[in-house]
mmCIF file of C-alpha atoms in Angstrom:
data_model
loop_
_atom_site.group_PDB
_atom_site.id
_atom_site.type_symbol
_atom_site.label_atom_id
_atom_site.label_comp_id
_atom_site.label_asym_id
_atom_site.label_seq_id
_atom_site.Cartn_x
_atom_site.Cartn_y
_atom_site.Cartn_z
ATOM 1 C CA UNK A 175 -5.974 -14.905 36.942
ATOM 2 C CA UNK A 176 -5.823 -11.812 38.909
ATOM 3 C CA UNK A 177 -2.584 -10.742 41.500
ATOM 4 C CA UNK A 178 -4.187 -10.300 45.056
ATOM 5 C CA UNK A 179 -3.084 -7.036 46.880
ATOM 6 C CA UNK A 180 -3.793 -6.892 50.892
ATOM 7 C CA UNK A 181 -7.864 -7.826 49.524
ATOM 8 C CA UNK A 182 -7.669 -6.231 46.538
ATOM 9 C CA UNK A 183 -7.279 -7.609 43.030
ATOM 10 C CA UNK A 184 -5.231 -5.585 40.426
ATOM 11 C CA UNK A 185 -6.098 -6.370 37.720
ATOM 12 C CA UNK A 186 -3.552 -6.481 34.534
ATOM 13 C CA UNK A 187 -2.801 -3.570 32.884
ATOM 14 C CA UNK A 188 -2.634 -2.737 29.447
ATOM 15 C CA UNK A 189 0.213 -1.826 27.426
ATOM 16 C CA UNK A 190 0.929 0.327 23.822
ATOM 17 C CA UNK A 191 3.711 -1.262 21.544
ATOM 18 C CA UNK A 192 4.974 0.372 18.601
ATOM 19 C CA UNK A 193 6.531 -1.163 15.772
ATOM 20 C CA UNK A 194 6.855 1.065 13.284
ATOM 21 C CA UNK A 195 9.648 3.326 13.283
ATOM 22 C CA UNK A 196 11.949 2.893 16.900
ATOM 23 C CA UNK A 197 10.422 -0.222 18.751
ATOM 24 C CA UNK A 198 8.701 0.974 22.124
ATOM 25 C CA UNK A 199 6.288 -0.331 24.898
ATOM 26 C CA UNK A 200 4.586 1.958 27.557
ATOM 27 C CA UNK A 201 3.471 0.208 30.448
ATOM 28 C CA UNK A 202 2.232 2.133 33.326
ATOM 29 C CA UNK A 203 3.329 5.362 32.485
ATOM 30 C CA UNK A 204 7.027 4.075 32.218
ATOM 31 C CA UNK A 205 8.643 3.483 28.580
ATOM 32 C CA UNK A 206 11.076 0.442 27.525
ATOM 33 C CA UNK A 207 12.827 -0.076 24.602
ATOM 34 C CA UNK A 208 13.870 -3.227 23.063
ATOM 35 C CA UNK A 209 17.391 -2.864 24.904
ATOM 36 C CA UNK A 210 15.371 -3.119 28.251
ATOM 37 C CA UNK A 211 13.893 -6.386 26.975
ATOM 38 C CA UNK A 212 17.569 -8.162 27.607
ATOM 39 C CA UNK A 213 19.078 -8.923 24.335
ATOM 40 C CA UNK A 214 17.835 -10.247 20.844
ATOM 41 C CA UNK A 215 16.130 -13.458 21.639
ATOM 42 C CA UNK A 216 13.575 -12.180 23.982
ATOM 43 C CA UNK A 217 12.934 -8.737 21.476
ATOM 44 C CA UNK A 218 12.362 -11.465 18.241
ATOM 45 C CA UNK A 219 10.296 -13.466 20.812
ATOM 46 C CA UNK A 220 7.685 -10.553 21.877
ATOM 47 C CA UNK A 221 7.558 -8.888 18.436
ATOM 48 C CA UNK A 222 6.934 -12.478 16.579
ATOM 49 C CA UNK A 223 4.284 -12.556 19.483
ATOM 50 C CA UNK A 224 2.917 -8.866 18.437
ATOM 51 C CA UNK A 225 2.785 -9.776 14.883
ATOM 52 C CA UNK A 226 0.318 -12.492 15.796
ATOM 53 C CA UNK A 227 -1.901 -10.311 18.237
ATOM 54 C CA UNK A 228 -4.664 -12.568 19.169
ATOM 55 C CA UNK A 229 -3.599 -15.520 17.961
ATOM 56 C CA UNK A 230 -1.630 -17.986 19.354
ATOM 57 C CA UNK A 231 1.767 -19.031 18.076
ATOM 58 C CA UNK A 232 3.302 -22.602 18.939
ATOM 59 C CA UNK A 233 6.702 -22.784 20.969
ATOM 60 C CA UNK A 234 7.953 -25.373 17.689
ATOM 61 C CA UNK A 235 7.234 -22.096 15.252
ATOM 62 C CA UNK A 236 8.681 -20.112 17.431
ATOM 63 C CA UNK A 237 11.926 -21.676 18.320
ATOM 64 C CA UNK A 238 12.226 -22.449 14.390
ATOM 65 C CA UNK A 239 11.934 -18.761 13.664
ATOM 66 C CA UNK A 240 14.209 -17.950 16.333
ATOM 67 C CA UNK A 241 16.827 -20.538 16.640
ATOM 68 C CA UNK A 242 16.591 -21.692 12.944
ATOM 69 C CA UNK A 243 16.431 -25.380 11.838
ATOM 70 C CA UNK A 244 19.177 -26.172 13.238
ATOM 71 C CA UNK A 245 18.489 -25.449 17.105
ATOM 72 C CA UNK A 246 19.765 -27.573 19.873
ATOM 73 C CA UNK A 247 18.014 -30.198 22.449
ATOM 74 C CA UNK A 248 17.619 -27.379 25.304
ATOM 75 C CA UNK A 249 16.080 -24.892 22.850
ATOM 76 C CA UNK A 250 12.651 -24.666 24.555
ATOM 77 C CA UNK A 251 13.748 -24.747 27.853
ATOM 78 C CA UNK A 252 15.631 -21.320 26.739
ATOM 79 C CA UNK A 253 12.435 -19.983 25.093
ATOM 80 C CA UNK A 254 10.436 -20.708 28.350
ATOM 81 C CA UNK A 255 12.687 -18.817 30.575
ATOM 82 C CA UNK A 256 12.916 -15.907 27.948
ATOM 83 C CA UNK A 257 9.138 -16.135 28.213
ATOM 84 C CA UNK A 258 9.556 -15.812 31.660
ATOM 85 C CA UNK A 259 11.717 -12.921 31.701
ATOM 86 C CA UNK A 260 9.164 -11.192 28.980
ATOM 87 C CA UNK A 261 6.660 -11.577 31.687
ATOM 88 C CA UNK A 262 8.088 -9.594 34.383
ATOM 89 C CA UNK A 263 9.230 -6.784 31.647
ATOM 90 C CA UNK A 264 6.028 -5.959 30.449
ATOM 91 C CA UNK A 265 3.349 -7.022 33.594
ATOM 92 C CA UNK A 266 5.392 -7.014 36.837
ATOM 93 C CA UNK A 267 4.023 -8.436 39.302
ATOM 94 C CA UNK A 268 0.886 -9.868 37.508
ATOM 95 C CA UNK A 269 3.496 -12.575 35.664
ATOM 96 C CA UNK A 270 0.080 -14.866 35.208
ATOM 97 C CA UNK A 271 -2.736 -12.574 34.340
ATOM 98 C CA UNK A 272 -1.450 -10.050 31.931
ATOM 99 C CA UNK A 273 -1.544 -9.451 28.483
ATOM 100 C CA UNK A 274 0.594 -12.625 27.836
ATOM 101 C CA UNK A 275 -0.974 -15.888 27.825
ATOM 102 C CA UNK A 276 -0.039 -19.618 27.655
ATOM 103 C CA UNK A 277 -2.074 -21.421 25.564
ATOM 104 C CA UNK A 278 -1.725 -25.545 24.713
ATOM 105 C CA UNK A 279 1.447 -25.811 23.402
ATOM 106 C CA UNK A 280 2.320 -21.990 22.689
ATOM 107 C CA UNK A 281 1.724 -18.433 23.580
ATOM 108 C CA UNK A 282 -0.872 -15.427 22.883
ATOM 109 C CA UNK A 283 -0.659 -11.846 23.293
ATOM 110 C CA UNK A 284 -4.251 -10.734 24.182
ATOM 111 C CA UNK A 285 -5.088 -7.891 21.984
ATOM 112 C CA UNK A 286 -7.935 -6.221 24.691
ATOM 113 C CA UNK A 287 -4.987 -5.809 26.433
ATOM 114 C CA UNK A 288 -2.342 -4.235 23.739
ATOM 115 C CA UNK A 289 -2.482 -1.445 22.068
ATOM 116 C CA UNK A 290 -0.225 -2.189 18.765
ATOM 117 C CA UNK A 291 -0.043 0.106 15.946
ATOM 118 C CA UNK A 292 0.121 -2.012 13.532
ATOM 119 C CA UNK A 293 -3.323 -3.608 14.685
ATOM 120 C CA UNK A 294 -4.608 -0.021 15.397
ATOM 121 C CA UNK A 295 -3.928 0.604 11.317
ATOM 122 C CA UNK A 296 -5.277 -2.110 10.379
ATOM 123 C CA UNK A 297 -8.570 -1.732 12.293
ATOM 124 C CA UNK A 298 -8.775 2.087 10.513
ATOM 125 C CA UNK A 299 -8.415 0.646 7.538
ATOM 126 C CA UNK A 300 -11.459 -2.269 8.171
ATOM 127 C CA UNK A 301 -13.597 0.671 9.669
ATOM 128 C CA UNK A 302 -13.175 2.471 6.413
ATOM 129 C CA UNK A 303 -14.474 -0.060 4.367
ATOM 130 C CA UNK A 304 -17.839 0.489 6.467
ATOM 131 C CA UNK A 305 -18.682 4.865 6.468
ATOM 132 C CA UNK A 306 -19.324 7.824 4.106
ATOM 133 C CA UNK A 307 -16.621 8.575 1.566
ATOM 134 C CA UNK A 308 -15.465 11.497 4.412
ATOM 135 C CA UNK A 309 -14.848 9.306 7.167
ATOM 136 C CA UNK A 310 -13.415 6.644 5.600
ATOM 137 C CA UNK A 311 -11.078 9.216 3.647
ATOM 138 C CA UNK A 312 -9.836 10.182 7.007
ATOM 139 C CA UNK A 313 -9.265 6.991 8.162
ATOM 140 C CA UNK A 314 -7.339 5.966 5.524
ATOM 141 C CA UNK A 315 -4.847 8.910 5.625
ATOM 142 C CA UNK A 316 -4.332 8.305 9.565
ATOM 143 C CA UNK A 317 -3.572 4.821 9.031
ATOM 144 C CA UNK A 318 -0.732 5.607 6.060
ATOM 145 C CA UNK A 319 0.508 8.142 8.107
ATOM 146 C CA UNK A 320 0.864 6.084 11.425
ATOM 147 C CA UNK A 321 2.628 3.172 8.847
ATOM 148 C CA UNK A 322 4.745 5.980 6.817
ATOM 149 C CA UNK A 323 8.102 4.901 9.161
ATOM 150 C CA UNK A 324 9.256 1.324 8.358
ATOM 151 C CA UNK A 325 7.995 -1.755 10.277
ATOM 152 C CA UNK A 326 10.744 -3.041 12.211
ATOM 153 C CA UNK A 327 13.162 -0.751 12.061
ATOM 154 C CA UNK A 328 15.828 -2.654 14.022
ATOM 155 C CA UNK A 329 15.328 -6.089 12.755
ATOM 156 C CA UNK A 330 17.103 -5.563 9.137
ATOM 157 C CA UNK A 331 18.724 -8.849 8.905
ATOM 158 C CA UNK A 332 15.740 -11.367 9.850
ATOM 159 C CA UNK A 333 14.319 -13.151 7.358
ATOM 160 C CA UNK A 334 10.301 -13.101 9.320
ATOM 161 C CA UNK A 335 10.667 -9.343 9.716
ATOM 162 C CA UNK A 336 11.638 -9.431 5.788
ATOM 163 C CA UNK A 337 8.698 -11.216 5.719
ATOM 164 C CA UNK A 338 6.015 -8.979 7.719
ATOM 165 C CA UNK A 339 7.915 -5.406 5.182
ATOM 166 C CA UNK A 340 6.707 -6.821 2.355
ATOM 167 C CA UNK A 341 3.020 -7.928 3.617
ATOM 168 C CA UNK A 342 2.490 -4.398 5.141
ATOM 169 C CA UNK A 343 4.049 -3.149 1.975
ATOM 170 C CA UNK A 344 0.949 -4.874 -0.220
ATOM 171 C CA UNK A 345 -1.138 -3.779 2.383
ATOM 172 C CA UNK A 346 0.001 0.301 2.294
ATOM 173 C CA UNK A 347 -0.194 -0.249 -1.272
ATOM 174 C CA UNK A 348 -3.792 -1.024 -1.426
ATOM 175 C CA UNK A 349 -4.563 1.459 1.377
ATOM 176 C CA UNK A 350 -3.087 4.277 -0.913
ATOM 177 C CA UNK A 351 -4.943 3.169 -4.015
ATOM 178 C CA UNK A 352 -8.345 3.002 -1.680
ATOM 179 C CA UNK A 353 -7.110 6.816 -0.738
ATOM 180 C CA UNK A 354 -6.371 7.978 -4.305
ATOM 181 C CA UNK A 355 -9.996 6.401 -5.076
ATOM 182 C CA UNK A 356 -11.819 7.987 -2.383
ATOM 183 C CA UNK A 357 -10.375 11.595 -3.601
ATOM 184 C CA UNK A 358 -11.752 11.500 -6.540
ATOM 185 C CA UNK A 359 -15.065 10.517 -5.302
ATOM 186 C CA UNK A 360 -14.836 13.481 -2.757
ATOM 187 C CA UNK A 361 -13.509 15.689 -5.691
ATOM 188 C CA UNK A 362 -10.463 16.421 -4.886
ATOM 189 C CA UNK A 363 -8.457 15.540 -7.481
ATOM 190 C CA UNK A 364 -4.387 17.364 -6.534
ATOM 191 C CA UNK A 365 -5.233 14.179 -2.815
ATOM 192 C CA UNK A 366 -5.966 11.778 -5.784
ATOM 193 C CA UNK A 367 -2.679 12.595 -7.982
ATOM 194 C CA UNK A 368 -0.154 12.485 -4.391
ATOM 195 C CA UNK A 369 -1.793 8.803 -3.423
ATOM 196 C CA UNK A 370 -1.915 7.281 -7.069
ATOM 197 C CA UNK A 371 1.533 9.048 -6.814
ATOM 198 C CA UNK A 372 2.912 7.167 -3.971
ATOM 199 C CA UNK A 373 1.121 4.108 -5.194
ATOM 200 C CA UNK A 374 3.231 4.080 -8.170
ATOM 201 C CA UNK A 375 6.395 4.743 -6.802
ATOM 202 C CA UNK A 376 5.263 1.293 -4.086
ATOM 203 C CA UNK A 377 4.097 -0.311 -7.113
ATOM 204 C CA UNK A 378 5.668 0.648 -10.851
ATOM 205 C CA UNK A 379 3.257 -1.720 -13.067
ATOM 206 C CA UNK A 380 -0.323 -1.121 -10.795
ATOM 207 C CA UNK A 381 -2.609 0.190 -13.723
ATOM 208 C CA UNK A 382 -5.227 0.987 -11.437
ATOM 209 C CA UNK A 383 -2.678 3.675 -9.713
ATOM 210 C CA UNK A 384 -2.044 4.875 -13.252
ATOM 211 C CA UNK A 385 -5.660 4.956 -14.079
ATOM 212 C CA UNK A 386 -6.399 7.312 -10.982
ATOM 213 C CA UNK A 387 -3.334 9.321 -11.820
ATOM 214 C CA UNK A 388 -4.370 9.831 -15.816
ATOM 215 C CA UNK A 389 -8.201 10.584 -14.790
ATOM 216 C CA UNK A 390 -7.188 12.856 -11.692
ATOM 217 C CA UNK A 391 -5.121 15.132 -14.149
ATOM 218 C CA UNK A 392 -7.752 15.265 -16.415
ATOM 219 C CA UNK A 393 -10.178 16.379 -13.268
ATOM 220 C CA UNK A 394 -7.244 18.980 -12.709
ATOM 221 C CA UNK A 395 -7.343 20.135 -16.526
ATOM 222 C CA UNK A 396 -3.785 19.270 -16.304
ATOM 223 C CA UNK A 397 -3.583 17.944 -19.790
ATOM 224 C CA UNK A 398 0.580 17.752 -20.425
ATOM 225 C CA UNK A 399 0.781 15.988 -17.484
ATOM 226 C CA UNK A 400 -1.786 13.561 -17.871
ATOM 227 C CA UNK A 401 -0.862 12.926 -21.416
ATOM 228 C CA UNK A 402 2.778 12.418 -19.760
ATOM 229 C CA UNK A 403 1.757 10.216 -16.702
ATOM 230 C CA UNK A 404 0.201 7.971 -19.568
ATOM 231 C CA UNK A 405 3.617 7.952 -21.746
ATOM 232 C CA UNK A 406 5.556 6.527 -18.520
ATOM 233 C CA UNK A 407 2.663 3.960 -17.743
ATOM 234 C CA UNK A 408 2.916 2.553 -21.450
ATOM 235 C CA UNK A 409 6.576 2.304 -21.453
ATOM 236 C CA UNK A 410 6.964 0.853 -18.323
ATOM 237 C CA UNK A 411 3.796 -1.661 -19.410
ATOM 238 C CA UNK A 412 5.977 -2.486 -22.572
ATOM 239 C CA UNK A 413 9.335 -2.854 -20.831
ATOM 240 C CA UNK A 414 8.082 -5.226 -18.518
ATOM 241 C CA UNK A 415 5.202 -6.712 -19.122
ATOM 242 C CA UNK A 416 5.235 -6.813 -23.176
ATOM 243 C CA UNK A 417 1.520 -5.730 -23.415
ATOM 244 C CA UNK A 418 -0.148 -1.884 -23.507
ATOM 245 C CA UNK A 419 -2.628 -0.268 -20.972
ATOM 246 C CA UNK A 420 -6.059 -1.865 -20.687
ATOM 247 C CA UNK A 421 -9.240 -0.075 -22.086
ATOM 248 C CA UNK A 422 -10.055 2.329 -18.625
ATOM 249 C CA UNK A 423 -6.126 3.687 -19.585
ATOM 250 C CA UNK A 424 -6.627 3.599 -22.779
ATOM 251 C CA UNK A 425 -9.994 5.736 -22.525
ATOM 252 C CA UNK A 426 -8.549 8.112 -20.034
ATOM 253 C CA UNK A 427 -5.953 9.065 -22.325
ATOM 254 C CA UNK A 428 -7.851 9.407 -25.486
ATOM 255 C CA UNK A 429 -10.163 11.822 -23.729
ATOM 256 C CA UNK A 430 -6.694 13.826 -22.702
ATOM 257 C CA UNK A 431 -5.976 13.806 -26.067
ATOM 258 C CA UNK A 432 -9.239 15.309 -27.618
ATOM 259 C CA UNK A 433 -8.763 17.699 -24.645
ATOM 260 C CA UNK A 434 -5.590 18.589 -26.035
ATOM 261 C CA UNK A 435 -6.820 18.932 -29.556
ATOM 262 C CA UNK A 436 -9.657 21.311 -28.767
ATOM 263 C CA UNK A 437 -6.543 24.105 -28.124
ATOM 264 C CA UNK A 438 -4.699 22.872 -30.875
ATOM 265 C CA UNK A 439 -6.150 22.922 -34.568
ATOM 266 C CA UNK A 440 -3.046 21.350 -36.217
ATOM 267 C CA UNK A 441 -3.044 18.356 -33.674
ATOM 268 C CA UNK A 442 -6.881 18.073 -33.923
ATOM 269 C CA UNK A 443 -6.728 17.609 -37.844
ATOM 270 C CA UNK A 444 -3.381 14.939 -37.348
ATOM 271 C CA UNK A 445 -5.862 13.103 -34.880
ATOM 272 C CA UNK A 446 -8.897 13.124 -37.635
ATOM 273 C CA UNK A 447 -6.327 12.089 -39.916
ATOM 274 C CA UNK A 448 -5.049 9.246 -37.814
ATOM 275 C CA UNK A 449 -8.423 7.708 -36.992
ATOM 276 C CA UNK A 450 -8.980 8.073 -40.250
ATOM 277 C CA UNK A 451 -6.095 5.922 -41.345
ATOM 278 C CA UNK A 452 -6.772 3.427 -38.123
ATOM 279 C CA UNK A 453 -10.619 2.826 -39.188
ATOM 280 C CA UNK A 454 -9.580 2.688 -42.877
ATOM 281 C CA UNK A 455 -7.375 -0.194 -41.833
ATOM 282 C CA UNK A 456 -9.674 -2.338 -39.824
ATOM 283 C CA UNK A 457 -12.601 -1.233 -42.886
ATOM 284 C CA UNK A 458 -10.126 -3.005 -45.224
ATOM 285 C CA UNK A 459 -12.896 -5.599 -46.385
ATOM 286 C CA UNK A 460 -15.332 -3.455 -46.303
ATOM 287 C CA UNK A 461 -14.209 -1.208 -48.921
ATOM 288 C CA UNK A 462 -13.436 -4.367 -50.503
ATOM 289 C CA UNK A 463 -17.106 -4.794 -51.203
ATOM 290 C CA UNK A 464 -17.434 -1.382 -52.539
ATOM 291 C CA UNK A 465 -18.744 0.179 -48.699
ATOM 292 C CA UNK A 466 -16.625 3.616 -49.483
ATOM 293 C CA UNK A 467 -15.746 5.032 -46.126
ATOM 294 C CA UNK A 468 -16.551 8.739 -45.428
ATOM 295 C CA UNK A 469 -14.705 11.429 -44.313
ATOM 296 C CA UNK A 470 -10.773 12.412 -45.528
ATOM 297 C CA UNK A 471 -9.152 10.901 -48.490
ATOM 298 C CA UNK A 472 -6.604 8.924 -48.008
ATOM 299 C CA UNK A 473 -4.036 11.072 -49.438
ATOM 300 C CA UNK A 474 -5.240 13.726 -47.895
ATOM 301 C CA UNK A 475 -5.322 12.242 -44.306
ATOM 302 C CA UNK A 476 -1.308 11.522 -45.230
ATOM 303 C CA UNK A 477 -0.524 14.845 -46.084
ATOM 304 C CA UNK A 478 -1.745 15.881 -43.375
ATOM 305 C CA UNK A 479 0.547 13.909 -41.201
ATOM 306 C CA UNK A 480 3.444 14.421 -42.682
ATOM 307 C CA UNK A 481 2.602 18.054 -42.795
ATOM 308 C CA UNK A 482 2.359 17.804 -38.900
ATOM 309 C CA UNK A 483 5.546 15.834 -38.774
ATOM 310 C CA UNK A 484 7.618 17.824 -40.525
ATOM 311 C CA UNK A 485 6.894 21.078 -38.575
ATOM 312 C CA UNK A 486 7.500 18.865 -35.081
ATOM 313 C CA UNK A 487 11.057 18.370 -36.333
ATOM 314 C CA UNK A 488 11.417 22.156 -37.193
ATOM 315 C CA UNK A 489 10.296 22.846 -33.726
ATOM 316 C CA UNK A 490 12.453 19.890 -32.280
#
C-alpha cells in the first residue's frame, strides 16, 4: 500500500543496512545507528529480520530468539509494538508500505527494497559462479573485502549472532579458496599464495587450501617454501587428524622435491637412494621369485644415506 500525499502517492523508499563492521541504516539521505533504533529488543528484532531478507520469519521464532524459552504471556504484544516502533524508524510516514511487511503469522523485510551487505556479498559471490575467470576473480575479492570486518560487531553475547559468525565464516572460507583457485587459473600465483593463505589461517586442516598453497609456490619457483608449507600441512594432518596428505598433496610436494634435487646433486642421489629402498620394499615378493630389481644396490643405496645424514648433522 502506498501513503497518499495532497494526490500524490509516495511511494516507499529504500534503505542500505550494514552489518558488518558498526551496524548502520541510511534512509533518505539521513543515517541511524542501532542506538536510534531504541534499545536492544527492537536492534535484535530488525537484524534477525535482515538476516532473513526475503523471507519471512514467524513472531513464535522470533520472540524465542529474543525473549528466550522462558518469555512471559504479554511477550508478543511487546514484539508488535517494537514492530511498530521499527516501522516509523526506518519508513516514516509510509508505516504500511515500506520495506517491512506483515505476513500470516510473522514478518518480512522485502529485499527490492534493502540494500544489505551481507546479501550484496552474497549475490557477488553467486554472479561469480556464472563469468570468465576475470570477472568472477573480481567479484570474489570485492565480496571478501566488503565481509573482511566482523558480522555483528555489537551483538557479542547472543547466541543467533554466534550463530550467523560462524555460517559467514564457512562461507568466507569457501569464497577465499574459490579466490586462491581462480589465481592460479589467471596465473598469478603470489594472489593464489595470500588467499590459500588466509584460507588456512580460517581453516587449519582444509587440504584443498594447502594444495593451492604447495602448487602456487611451485608456480612461484619458491621451492623452500613450498617444501615448508607442505611440512606444516603434514604435521598439522598428523596432530589432528592421525592420517597424511591425500595424493594431489602428496604429488605437489614430490614435484617440489625433484625441483629441489635438480640444484642439489647430494639430495638428488639420497632421493634415488630412497625410492630405491621404498620400491625394493613393496618388490619384496618379487625378488622373492628371482625378478632382481634394477638400479642401486642395496648397500649402496644405504651408504648413500647415511653419507647424506651424517654431513646434515655436521651442518646442523
Amino acid at each position: 500500500m502506498e501513503a497518499i500525499v495532497g494526490n500524490s502517492p509516495v511511494r516507499p523508499g529504500p534503505i542500505a543496512v550494514r552489518l558488518f563492521g558498526t551496524f548502520e541504516i541510511q534512509r533518505s539521505g539521513d543515517v541511524l545507528s542501532a542506538a536510534d533504533l531504541g534499545g536492544c529488543k527492537p536492534r535484535h528484532i530488525l537484524e534477525i529480520l535482515l538476516l532473513n531478507l526475503g523471507s519471512p520469519v514467524s513472531k513464535a521464532h522470533i520472540v524465542e530468539t529474543v525473549w528466550g524459552p522462558g518469555h512471559g504471556a504479554g511477550t508478543v504484544a511487546a514484539l508488535e509494538s517494537y514492530i511498530c516502533g521499527i516501522r516509523r524508524m526506518i519508513q516514516p510516514g509510509n508505516t504500511k508500505g515500506g520495506p517491512l511487511r506483515t505476513v500470516n503469522g510473522g514478518y518480512v523485510l522485502d529485499p527490492a527494497l534493502v540494500d544489505l551487505d551481507l546479501f550484496r556479498f552474497r549475490r557477488m559471490v553467486e554472479s561469480a559462479a556464472r563469468v570468465r575467470p576475470e570477472d568472477a576473480y573480481e567479484l570474489l575479492t570485492e565480496a571478501l573485502a566488503m565481509s573482511a570486518e566482523p558480522l555483528l560487531s555489537g551483538e557479542l553475547g547472543a547466541d543467533w549472532a554466534d550463530v550467523a559468525r560462524a555460517g559467514l565464516a564457512t562461507e568466507r572460507l569457501a569464497v577465499q579458496v574459490k579466490a586462491a583457485e581462480t589465481a592460479g587459473l589467471l596465473e598469478r600465483p603470489l594472489d593464489a599464495i595470500h588467499w590459500a593463505t588466509m584460507a588456512i589461517t580460517s581453516d587449519p586442516l582444509h587440504e584443498r587450501a594447502w594444495t593451492l598453497l604447495v602448487t602456487a609456490y611451485e608456480s612461484c619457483g619458491l621451492v623452500a617454501e613450498g617444501l615448508a608449507a607442505y611440512a606444516r600441512c603434514r604435521s598439522a594432518f598428523d596432530r589432528e587428524l592421525g592420517c597424511a596428505p591425500g595424493p594431489a598433496l602428496q604429488a605437489a610436494y614430490l614435484r617440489l622435491l625433484r625441483q629441489r634435487a635438480e640444484d642439489d646433486a647430494d639430495l638428488a642421489e639420497v632421493m634415488a637412494a630412497l625410492v630405491y629402498l621404498g620400491d625394493s620394499l613393496n618388490a619384496a615378493a618379487e625378488a622373492s621369485r628371482g625378478c632382481p630389481k634394477a638400479g642401486l644396490a642395496r648397500e649402496e643405496a644405504g651408504r648413500i644415506v647415511a653419507s647424506f645424514l651424517r654431513k646434515a648433522q655436521v651442518a646442523v
